[in-house]
Amino acid sequence: MLKLGLQLYTVREEMEQDFEGTLKKVAELGYQGVEFHTFFGRSSADVKRLLDENGLVALGTHTQYSSLLNDLDSEITYNKEIGNNNIIVPFLSPEERNWAEVFNNLKIIGEKCKEQGMVLLYHNHEFEFTESYQDQTVFDAMYAEVPASILQVELDTCWVHFAGYDPAEYIHKYAGRLPIVHWKDMKKLEDGSAQTVELGQGEVNLAAIAEAADKVGVEWIVVEQDLCQNPPLESISSSMEWVQNYKNNGGPIHV
């Protein structure tokens, strides 16, 4: 049974303005875990206290690649103190995409994380599927090059779909290496870009993703909406309503 989390990037402005109140609202809506992208200057003790008060789990932290290269020990210490074991590379800028160098750095970072009892994951966008490396997609090349023992998958299924691949197939392909899946819906606009929308409002086969994730033993399925058309707290509430309905109709998710 999948556990449900929220990537707090979805409510980033609310977090910046009211860190405590936003975490409380997220918990009240029924999300069990949260994935951070920044801590807005809060101490690890303060963050841990707020998580405990609201019954939330820190399921992962999106940590900038440059910080992992330059300040890994501090990042690991902070995350241990809030109870998080999953450190996730969230995005690489075009300037950072020297893939041979990236793969080597991921090996170094992943080994150091492993030594400290942490897990390193990589979160994809569409470019890892549209760019190639030695006759493979960058995505597949990365996970072929860097061992599973030091690099796990955080699959953003929306971007897999947008790139023209089947997210459920990729979930099965990386079974056993995939503790976290991002659950995100989208519509393709006339200009060919992706508009992220509330769950159930777009074109992504969300049920197929959840069923595949549950079948292969994914622990966390994480709601994210990069840009919201409605106020973000309303958007995550609407997405939760869809999740509750999905669960009530037999969906393999614990909420």
PDB file of C-alpha atoms in Angstrom:
ATOM      1  CA  MET A   1       0.000   0.000   0.000  1.00  0.00           C
ATOM      2  CA  LEU A   2       1.453   3.332  -1.084  1.00  0.00           C
ATOM      3  CA  LYS A   3       2.049   6.156   1.367  1.00  0.00           C
ATOM      4  CA  LEU A   4       1.111   9.651   0.168  1.00  0.00           C
ATOM      5  CA  GLY A   5       3.430  12.637   0.314  1.00  0.00           C
ATOM      6  CA  LEU A   6       3.550  16.203  -0.965  1.00  0.00           C
ATOM      7  CA  GLN A   7       6.478  17.998  -2.589  1.00  0.00           C
ATOM      8  CA  LEU A   8       6.411  21.322  -0.755  1.00  0.00           C
ATOM      9  CA  TYR A   9       7.628  23.163  -3.846  1.00  0.00           C
ATOM     10  CA  THR A  10       3.937  23.136  -4.784  1.00  0.00           C
ATOM     11  CA  VAL A  11       3.192  25.474  -1.862  1.00  0.00           C
ATOM     12  CA  ARG A  12       6.514  27.309  -1.850  1.00  0.00           C
ATOM     13  CA  GLU A  13       5.087  30.839  -1.495  1.00  0.00           C
ATOM     14  CA  GLU A  14       2.848  29.723   1.359  1.00  0.00           C
ATOM     15  CA  MET A  15       5.796  28.011   3.056  1.00  0.00           C
ATOM     16  CA  GLU A  16       7.878  31.155   2.806  1.00  0.00           C
ATOM     17  CA  GLN A  17       5.097  33.298   4.272  1.00  0.00           C
ATOM     18  CA  ASP A  18       3.804  30.869   6.918  1.00  0.00           C
ATOM     19  CA  PHE A  19       6.054  27.862   7.379  1.00  0.00           C
ATOM     20  CA  GLU A  20       4.265  26.509  10.462  1.00  0.00           C
ATOM     21  CA  GLY A  21       0.718  27.109   9.231  1.00  0.00           C
ATOM     22  CA  THR A  22       1.361  25.571   5.831  1.00  0.00           C
ATOM     23  CA  LEU A  23       2.806  22.373   7.295  1.00  0.00           C
ATOM     24  CA  LYS A  24      -0.205  22.151   9.588  1.00  0.00           C
ATOM     25  CA  LYS A  25      -2.598  22.549   6.657  1.00  0.00           C
ATOM     26  CA  VAL A  26      -0.758  19.901   4.623  1.00  0.00           C
ATOM     27  CA  ALA A  27      -1.106  17.463   7.523  1.00  0.00           C
ATOM     28  CA  GLU A  28      -4.773  18.324   8.048  1.00  0.00           C
ATOM     29  CA  LEU A  29      -5.489  17.534   4.403  1.00  0.00           C
ATOM     30  CA  GLY A  30      -4.192  14.008   4.962  1.00  0.00           C
ATOM     31  CA  TYR A  31      -0.717  14.021   3.421  1.00  0.00           C
ATOM     32  CA  GLN A  32       1.499  11.716   5.474  1.00  0.00           C
ATOM     33  CA  GLY A  33       4.924  12.862   4.372  1.00  0.00           C
ATOM     34  CA  VAL A  34       6.570  15.929   2.912  1.00  0.00           C
ATOM     35  CA  GLU A  35       9.469  16.417   0.538  1.00  0.00           C
ATOM     36  CA  PHE A  36      11.417  19.603   1.066  1.00  0.00           C
ATOM     37  CA  HIS A  37      13.161  21.756  -1.539  1.00  0.00           C
ATOM     38  CA  THR A  38      14.381  24.387   0.935  1.00  0.00           C
ATOM     39  CA  PHE A  39      14.056  24.986   4.662  1.00  0.00           C
ATOM     40  CA  PHE A  40      13.680  28.783   4.455  1.00  0.00           C
ATOM     41  CA  GLY A  41      16.481  29.312   6.983  1.00  0.00           C
ATOM     42  CA  ARG A  42      14.888  27.164   9.694  1.00  0.00           C
ATOM     43  CA  SER A  43      17.061  25.176  12.055  1.00  0.00           C
ATOM     44  CA  SER A  44      16.913  21.411  11.860  1.00  0.00           C
ATOM     45  CA  ALA A  45      15.561  21.306  15.425  1.00  0.00           C
ATOM     46  CA  ASP A  46      12.716  23.662  14.481  1.00  0.00           C
ATOM     47  CA  VAL A  47      11.827  21.641  11.384  1.00  0.00           C
ATOM     48  CA  LYS A  48      11.900  18.347  13.327  1.00  0.00           C
ATOM     49  CA  ARG A  49       9.675  19.795  16.024  1.00  0.00           C
ATOM     50  CA  LEU A  50       7.101  20.977  13.502  1.00  0.00           C
ATOM     51  CA  LEU A  51       7.121  17.644  11.682  1.00  0.00           C
ATOM     52  CA  ASP A  52       6.553  15.791  14.942  1.00  0.00           C
ATOM     53  CA  GLU A  53       3.817  18.179  16.084  1.00  0.00           C
ATOM     54  CA  ASN A  54       1.928  17.614  12.830  1.00  0.00           C
ATOM     55  CA  GLY A  55       2.549  13.881  12.518  1.00  0.00           C
ATOM     56  CA  LEU A  56       4.466  14.325   9.270  1.00  0.00           C
ATOM     57  CA  VAL A  57       7.421  12.351   7.939  1.00  0.00           C
ATOM     58  CA  ALA A  58      10.317  13.973   6.081  1.00  0.00           C
ATOM     59  CA  LEU A  59      10.381  11.593   3.121  1.00  0.00           C
ATOM     60  CA  GLY A  60      13.070  13.356   1.107  1.00  0.00           C
ATOM     61  CA  THR A  61      14.881  16.591   0.376  1.00  0.00           C
ATOM     62  CA  HIS A  62      15.593  18.060  -3.045  1.00  0.00           C
ATOM     63  CA  THR A  63      19.134  19.368  -2.647  1.00  0.00           C
ATOM     64  CA  GLN A  64      20.895  21.413  -5.287  1.00  0.00           C
ATOM     65  CA  TYR A  65      23.631  19.592  -7.172  1.00  0.00           C
ATOM     66  CA  SER A  66      26.119  22.364  -6.358  1.00  0.00           C
ATOM     67  CA  SER A  67      25.419  21.930  -2.629  1.00  0.00           C
ATOM     68  CA  LEU A  68      26.000  18.199  -2.887  1.00  0.00           C
ATOM     69  CA  LEU A  69      29.333  18.862  -4.572  1.00  0.00           C
ATOM     70  CA  ASN A  70      30.461  21.591  -2.208  1.00  0.00           C
ATOM     71  CA  ASP A  71      28.734  21.081   1.149  1.00  0.00           C
ATOM     72  CA  LEU A  72      27.657  17.454   1.339  1.00  0.00           C
ATOM     73  CA  ASP A  73      28.619  16.846   4.970  1.00  0.00           C
ATOM     74  CA  SER A  74      26.453  19.725   6.199  1.00  0.00           C
ATOM     75  CA  GLU A  75      23.526  18.612   4.035  1.00  0.00           C
ATOM     76  CA  ILE A  76      23.747  15.074   5.398  1.00  0.00           C
ATOM     77  CA  THR A  77      23.948  16.289   9.006  1.00  0.00           C
ATOM     78  CA  TYR A  78      20.904  18.556   8.640  1.00  0.00           C
ATOM     79  CA  ASN A  79      18.821  15.844   7.004  1.00  0.00           C
ATOM     80  CA  LYS A  80      19.732  13.284   9.636  1.00  0.00           C
ATOM     81  CA  GLU A  81      18.617  15.735  12.305  1.00  0.00           C
ATOM     82  CA  ILE A  82      15.142  16.106  10.753  1.00  0.00           C
ATOM     83  CA  GLY A  83      14.796  12.342  10.289  1.00  0.00           C
ATOM     84  CA  ASN A  84      15.232  12.231   6.515  1.00  0.00           C
ATOM     85  CA  ASN A  85      17.365   9.578   4.820  1.00  0.00           C
ATOM     86  CA  ASN A  86      16.682  10.454   1.166  1.00  0.00           C
ATOM     87  CA  ILE A  87      18.759  13.162  -0.528  1.00  0.00           C
ATOM     88  CA  ILE A  88      17.565  13.886  -4.041  1.00  0.00           C
ATOM     89  CA  VAL A  89      19.219  15.667  -6.960  1.00  0.00           C
ATOM     90  CA  PRO A  90      16.329  17.803  -8.253  1.00  0.00           C
ATOM     91  CA  PHE A  91      17.492  19.442 -11.480  1.00  0.00           C
ATOM     92  CA  LEU A  92      20.572  20.094 -13.543  1.00  0.00           C
ATOM     93  CA  SER A  93      20.961  23.332 -15.439  1.00  0.00           C
ATOM     94  CA  PRO A  94      22.084  23.115 -19.078  1.00  0.00           C
ATOM     95  CA  GLU A  95      25.543  24.229 -17.967  1.00  0.00           C
ATOM     96  CA  GLU A  96      25.771  21.327 -15.523  1.00  0.00           C
ATOM     97  CA  ARG A  97      24.864  18.610 -18.036  1.00  0.00           C
ATOM     98  CA  ASN A  98      28.308  17.272 -18.823  1.00  0.00           C
ATOM     99  CA  TRP A  99      27.003  13.767 -18.403  1.00  0.00           C
ATOM    100  CA  ALA A 100      30.271  11.870 -18.025  1.00  0.00           C
ATOM    101  CA  GLU A 101      31.265  14.271 -15.263  1.00  0.00           C
ATOM    102  CA  VAL A 102      27.805  14.109 -13.683  1.00  0.00           C
ATOM    103  CA  PHE A 103      27.834  10.310 -13.587  1.00  0.00           C
ATOM    104  CA  ASN A 104      31.252  10.303 -11.944  1.00  0.00           C
ATOM    105  CA  ASN A 105      30.159  12.886  -9.376  1.00  0.00           C
ATOM    106  CA  LEU A 106      27.009  10.918  -8.594  1.00  0.00           C
ATOM    107  CA  LYS A 107      29.202   7.907  -7.819  1.00  0.00           C
ATOM    108  CA  ILE A 108      31.288   9.960  -5.398  1.00  0.00           C
ATOM    109  CA  ILE A 109      28.274  11.610  -3.741  1.00  0.00           C
ATOM    110  CA  GLY A 110      26.363   8.341  -3.612  1.00  0.00           C
ATOM    111  CA  GLU A 111      29.239   6.514  -1.911  1.00  0.00           C
ATOM    112  CA  LYS A 112      29.541   9.241   0.715  1.00  0.00           C
ATOM    113  CA  CYS A 113      25.790   9.157   1.335  1.00  0.00           C
ATOM    114  CA  LYS A 114      25.869   5.387   1.699  1.00  0.00           C
ATOM    115  CA  GLU A 115      28.708   5.591   4.220  1.00  0.00           C
ATOM    116  CA  GLN A 116      26.503   7.880   6.330  1.00  0.00           C
ATOM    117  CA  GLY A 117      23.413   5.673   6.082  1.00  0.00           C
ATOM    118  CA  MET A 118      21.750   7.989   3.565  1.00  0.00           C
ATOM    119  CA  VAL A 119      20.256   7.253   0.142  1.00  0.00           C
ATOM    120  CA  LEU A 120      21.021   9.355  -2.943  1.00  0.00           C
ATOM    121  CA  LEU A 121      18.283   9.629  -5.573  1.00  0.00           C
ATOM    122  CA  TYR A 122      17.971  11.500  -8.858  1.00  0.00           C
ATOM    123  CA  HIS A 123      14.750  13.255  -9.900  1.00  0.00           C
ATOM    124  CA  ASN A 124      14.165  13.460 -13.639  1.00  0.00           C
ATOM    125  CA  HIS A 125      12.614  16.031 -15.923  1.00  0.00           C
ATOM    126  CA  GLU A 126      11.923  15.486 -19.609  1.00  0.00           C
ATOM    127  CA  PHE A 127      15.443  16.302 -20.839  1.00  0.00           C
ATOM    128  CA  GLU A 128      16.906  13.076 -19.445  1.00  0.00           C
ATOM    129  CA  PHE A 129      14.611  11.309 -21.927  1.00  0.00           C
ATOM    130  CA  THR A 130      15.057  13.641 -24.895  1.00  0.00           C
ATOM    131  CA  GLU A 131      18.864  13.864 -24.603  1.00  0.00           C
ATOM    132  CA  SER A 132      21.058  10.856 -25.332  1.00  0.00           C
ATOM    133  CA  TYR A 133      24.368   9.513 -24.058  1.00  0.00           C
ATOM    134  CA  GLN A 134      26.189   6.715 -25.891  1.00  0.00           C
ATOM    135  CA  ASP A 135      23.101   5.529 -27.778  1.00  0.00           C
ATOM    136  CA  GLN A 136      20.824   5.536 -24.741  1.00  0.00           C
ATOM    137  CA  THR A 137      18.580   8.106 -23.182  1.00  0.00           C
ATOM    138  CA  VAL A 138      20.507   9.992 -20.523  1.00  0.00           C
ATOM    139  CA  PHE A 139      18.096   8.551 -17.966  1.00  0.00           C
ATOM    140  CA  ASP A 140      18.869   4.939 -18.825  1.00  0.00           C
ATOM    141  CA  ALA A 141      22.569   5.655 -19.268  1.00  0.00           C
ATOM    142  CA  MET A 142      22.751   7.238 -15.817  1.00  0.00           C
ATOM    143  CA  TYR A 143      21.296   4.227 -14.069  1.00  0.00           C
ATOM    144  CA  ALA A 144      23.391   1.834 -16.127  1.00  0.00           C
ATOM    145  CA  GLU A 145      26.558   3.754 -15.270  1.00  0.00           C
ATOM    146  CA  VAL A 146      25.943   4.442 -11.557  1.00  0.00           C
ATOM    147  CA  PRO A 147      25.289   1.326  -9.434  1.00  0.00           C
ATOM    148  CA  ALA A 148      21.961   0.800  -7.689  1.00  0.00           C
ATOM    149  CA  SER A 149      23.804   0.493  -4.379  1.00  0.00           C
ATOM    150  CA  ILE A 150      24.644   4.210  -4.486  1.00  0.00           C
ATOM    151  CA  LEU A 151      21.921   5.774  -6.681  1.00  0.00           C
ATOM    152  CA  GLN A 152      18.179   5.195  -6.538  1.00  0.00           C
ATOM    153  CA  VAL A 153      15.397   6.502  -8.784  1.00  0.00           C
ATOM    154  CA  GLU A 154      12.836   9.178  -7.983  1.00  0.00           C
ATOM    155  CA  LEU A 155      10.662   8.936 -11.085  1.00  0.00           C
ATOM    156  CA  ASP A 156       8.696  12.036 -12.035  1.00  0.00           C
ATOM    157  CA  THR A 157       6.020  10.284 -14.053  1.00  0.00           C
ATOM    158  CA  CYS A 158       4.566  13.472 -15.512  1.00  0.00           C
ATOM    159  CA  TRP A 159       7.836  14.310 -17.265  1.00  0.00           C
ATOM    160  CA  VAL A 160       8.211  10.717 -18.450  1.00  0.00           C
ATOM    161  CA  HIS A 161       4.766  11.040 -20.034  1.00  0.00           C
ATOM    162  CA  PHE A 162       5.574  14.454 -21.508  1.00  0.00           C
ATOM    163  CA  ALA A 163       8.745  13.058 -23.090  1.00  0.00           C
ATOM    164  CA  GLY A 164       6.635  10.438 -24.874  1.00  0.00           C
ATOM    165  CA  TYR A 165       7.304   7.361 -22.749  1.00  0.00           C
ATOM    166  CA  ASP A 166       4.991   5.175 -20.670  1.00  0.00           C
ATOM    167  CA  PRO A 167       5.480   5.909 -16.957  1.00  0.00           C
ATOM    168  CA  ALA A 168       4.074   2.535 -15.867  1.00  0.00           C
ATOM    169  CA  GLU A 169       6.575   0.737 -18.092  1.00  0.00           C
ATOM    170  CA  TYR A 170       9.433   2.721 -16.541  1.00  0.00           C
ATOM    171  CA  ILE A 171       8.188   1.924 -13.055  1.00  0.00           C
ATOM    172  CA  HIS A 172       8.369  -1.778 -13.874  1.00  0.00           C
ATOM    173  CA  LYS A 173      11.734  -1.331 -15.591  1.00  0.00           C
ATOM    174  CA  TYR A 174      13.279   0.125 -12.433  1.00  0.00           C
ATOM    175  CA  ALA A 175      11.494  -2.118  -9.931  1.00  0.00           C
ATOM    176  CA  GLY A 176      13.583  -2.569  -6.809  1.00  0.00           C
ATOM    177  CA  ARG A 177      15.407   0.695  -7.380  1.00  0.00           C
ATOM    178  CA  LEU A 178      12.454   3.044  -7.041  1.00  0.00           C
ATOM    179  CA  PRO A 179      11.425   4.068  -3.497  1.00  0.00           C
ATOM    180  CA  ILE A 180       9.689   7.330  -4.504  1.00  0.00           C
ATOM    181  CA  VAL A 181       7.437   8.234  -7.440  1.00  0.00           C
ATOM    182  CA  HIS A 182       6.172  11.722  -8.254  1.00  0.00           C
ATOM    183  CA  TRP A 183       2.459  11.755  -9.094  1.00  0.00           C
ATOM    184  CA  LYS A 184       1.682  14.761 -11.214  1.00  0.00           C
ATOM    185  CA  ASP A 185      -0.914  15.547 -13.877  1.00  0.00           C
ATOM    186  CA  MET A 186      -0.575  17.786 -16.935  1.00  0.00           C
ATOM    187  CA  LYS A 187      -2.174  19.112 -20.074  1.00  0.00           C
ATOM    188  CA  LYS A 188      -0.230  19.787 -23.254  1.00  0.00           C
ATOM    189  CA  LEU A 189      -0.802  23.362 -24.437  1.00  0.00           C
ATOM    190  CA  GLU A 190      -1.070  24.535 -28.036  1.00  0.00           C
ATOM    191  CA  ASP A 191       2.557  25.696 -28.004  1.00  0.00           C
ATOM    192  CA  GLY A 192       3.641  22.171 -27.022  1.00  0.00           C
ATOM    193  CA  SER A 193       4.539  23.019 -23.443  1.00  0.00           C
ATOM    194  CA  ALA A 194       3.237  21.214 -20.373  1.00  0.00           C
ATOM    195  CA  GLN A 195       0.809  22.827 -17.946  1.00  0.00           C
ATOM    196  CA  THR A 196       0.731  21.048 -14.601  1.00  0.00           C
ATOM    197  CA  VAL A 197      -2.794  20.664 -13.238  1.00  0.00           C
ATOM    198  CA  GLU A 198      -4.569  19.186 -10.229  1.00  0.00           C
ATOM    199  CA  LEU A 199      -4.769  15.400 -10.134  1.00  0.00           C
ATOM    200  CA  GLY A 200      -7.487  14.087 -12.403  1.00  0.00           C
ATOM    201  CA  GLN A 201      -7.677  17.266 -14.487  1.00  0.00           C
ATOM    202  CA  GLY A 202      -5.144  16.292 -17.143  1.00  0.00           C
ATOM    203  CA  GLU A 203      -4.065  13.564 -19.533  1.00  0.00           C
ATOM    204  CA  VAL A 204      -1.735  11.429 -17.390  1.00  0.00           C
ATOM    205  CA  ASN A 205      -2.957   7.912 -16.519  1.00  0.00           C
ATOM    206  CA  LEU A 206      -2.619   8.355 -12.774  1.00  0.00           C
ATOM    207  CA  ALA A 207      -4.290   5.083 -11.831  1.00  0.00           C
ATOM    208  CA  ALA A 208      -1.915   3.044 -14.009  1.00  0.00           C
ATOM    209  CA  ILE A 209       1.033   4.771 -12.335  1.00  0.00           C
ATOM    210  CA  ALA A 210      -0.208   4.068  -8.813  1.00  0.00           C
ATOM    211  CA  GLU A 211      -1.027   0.462  -9.602  1.00  0.00           C
ATOM    212  CA  ALA A 212       2.403  -0.138 -11.131  1.00  0.00           C
ATOM    213  CA  ALA A 213       4.102   1.628  -8.217  1.00  0.00           C
ATOM    214  CA  ASP A 214       2.239  -0.475  -5.672  1.00  0.00           C
ATOM    215  CA  LYS A 215       3.009  -3.674  -7.556  1.00  0.00           C
ATOM    216  CA  VAL A 216       6.775  -3.107  -7.564  1.00  0.00           C
ATOM    217  CA  GLY A 217       6.960  -1.994  -3.919  1.00  0.00           C
ATOM    218  CA  VAL A 218       7.328   1.792  -4.175  1.00  0.00           C
ATOM    219  CA  GLU A 219       7.093   3.273  -0.671  1.00  0.00           C
ATOM    220  CA  TRP A 220       6.030   6.879  -1.348  1.00  0.00           C
ATOM    221  CA  ILE A 221       3.905   8.393  -4.096  1.00  0.00           C
ATOM    222  CA  VAL A 222       4.319  12.162  -3.989  1.00  0.00           C
ATOM    223  CA  VAL A 223       1.881  14.775  -5.261  1.00  0.00           C
ATOM    224  CA  GLU A 224       3.465  17.754  -6.981  1.00  0.00           C
ATOM    225  CA  GLN A 225       2.154  20.605  -9.103  1.00  0.00           C
ATOM    226  CA  ASP A 226       4.871  22.877 -10.445  1.00  0.00           C
ATOM    227  CA  LEU A 227       2.534  25.770 -11.265  1.00  0.00           C
ATOM    228  CA  CYS A 228      -1.010  26.014  -9.927  1.00  0.00           C
ATOM    229  CA  GLN A 229      -3.866  27.742 -11.713  1.00  0.00           C
ATOM    230  CA  ASN A 230      -5.710  28.088  -8.386  1.00  0.00           C
ATOM    231  CA  PRO A 231      -4.280  29.076  -5.005  1.00  0.00           C
ATOM    232  CA  PRO A 232      -1.820  26.264  -4.201  1.00  0.00           C
ATOM    233  CA  LEU A 233      -3.499  25.212  -0.950  1.00  0.00           C
ATOM    234  CA  GLU A 234      -6.744  24.853  -2.883  1.00  0.00           C
ATOM    235  CA  SER A 235      -4.924  22.866  -5.546  1.00  0.00           C
ATOM    236  CA  ILE A 236      -3.438  20.361  -3.099  1.00  0.00           C
ATOM    237  CA  SER A 237      -6.860  20.051  -1.452  1.00  0.00           C
ATOM    238  CA  SER A 238      -8.475  19.303  -4.822  1.00  0.00           C
ATOM    239  CA  SER A 239      -5.768  16.769  -5.606  1.00  0.00           C
ATOM    240  CA  MET A 240      -6.382  15.120  -2.228  1.00  0.00           C
ATOM    241  CA  GLU A 241     -10.106  14.898  -3.019  1.00  0.00           C
ATOM    242  CA  TRP A 242      -9.206  13.024  -6.207  1.00  0.00           C
ATOM    243  CA  VAL A 243      -6.889  10.724  -4.224  1.00  0.00           C
ATOM    244  CA  GLN A 244      -9.582   9.988  -1.646  1.00  0.00           C
ATOM    245  CA  ASN A 245     -12.054   9.113  -4.385  1.00  0.00           C
ATOM    246  CA  TYR A 246      -9.452   6.932  -6.088  1.00  0.00           C
ATOM    247  CA  LYS A 247      -8.758   5.127  -2.806  1.00  0.00           C
ATOM    248  CA  ASN A 248     -12.468   4.658  -2.115  1.00  0.00           C
ATOM    249  CA  ASN A 249     -12.769   2.974  -5.493  1.00  0.00           C
ATOM    250  CA  GLY A 250     -10.050   0.467  -4.658  1.00  0.00           C
ATOM    251  CA  GLY A 251      -6.876   2.416  -5.358  1.00  0.00           C
ATOM    252  CA  PRO A 252      -3.783   0.989  -3.581  1.00  0.00           C
ATOM    253  CA  ILE A 253      -3.009   4.007  -1.444  1.00  0.00           C
ATOM    254  CA  HIS A 254      -3.133   4.686   2.275  1.00  0.00           C
ATOM    255  CA  VAL A 255      -4.732   8.017   3.191  1.00  0.00           C
TER     256      VAL A 255
END
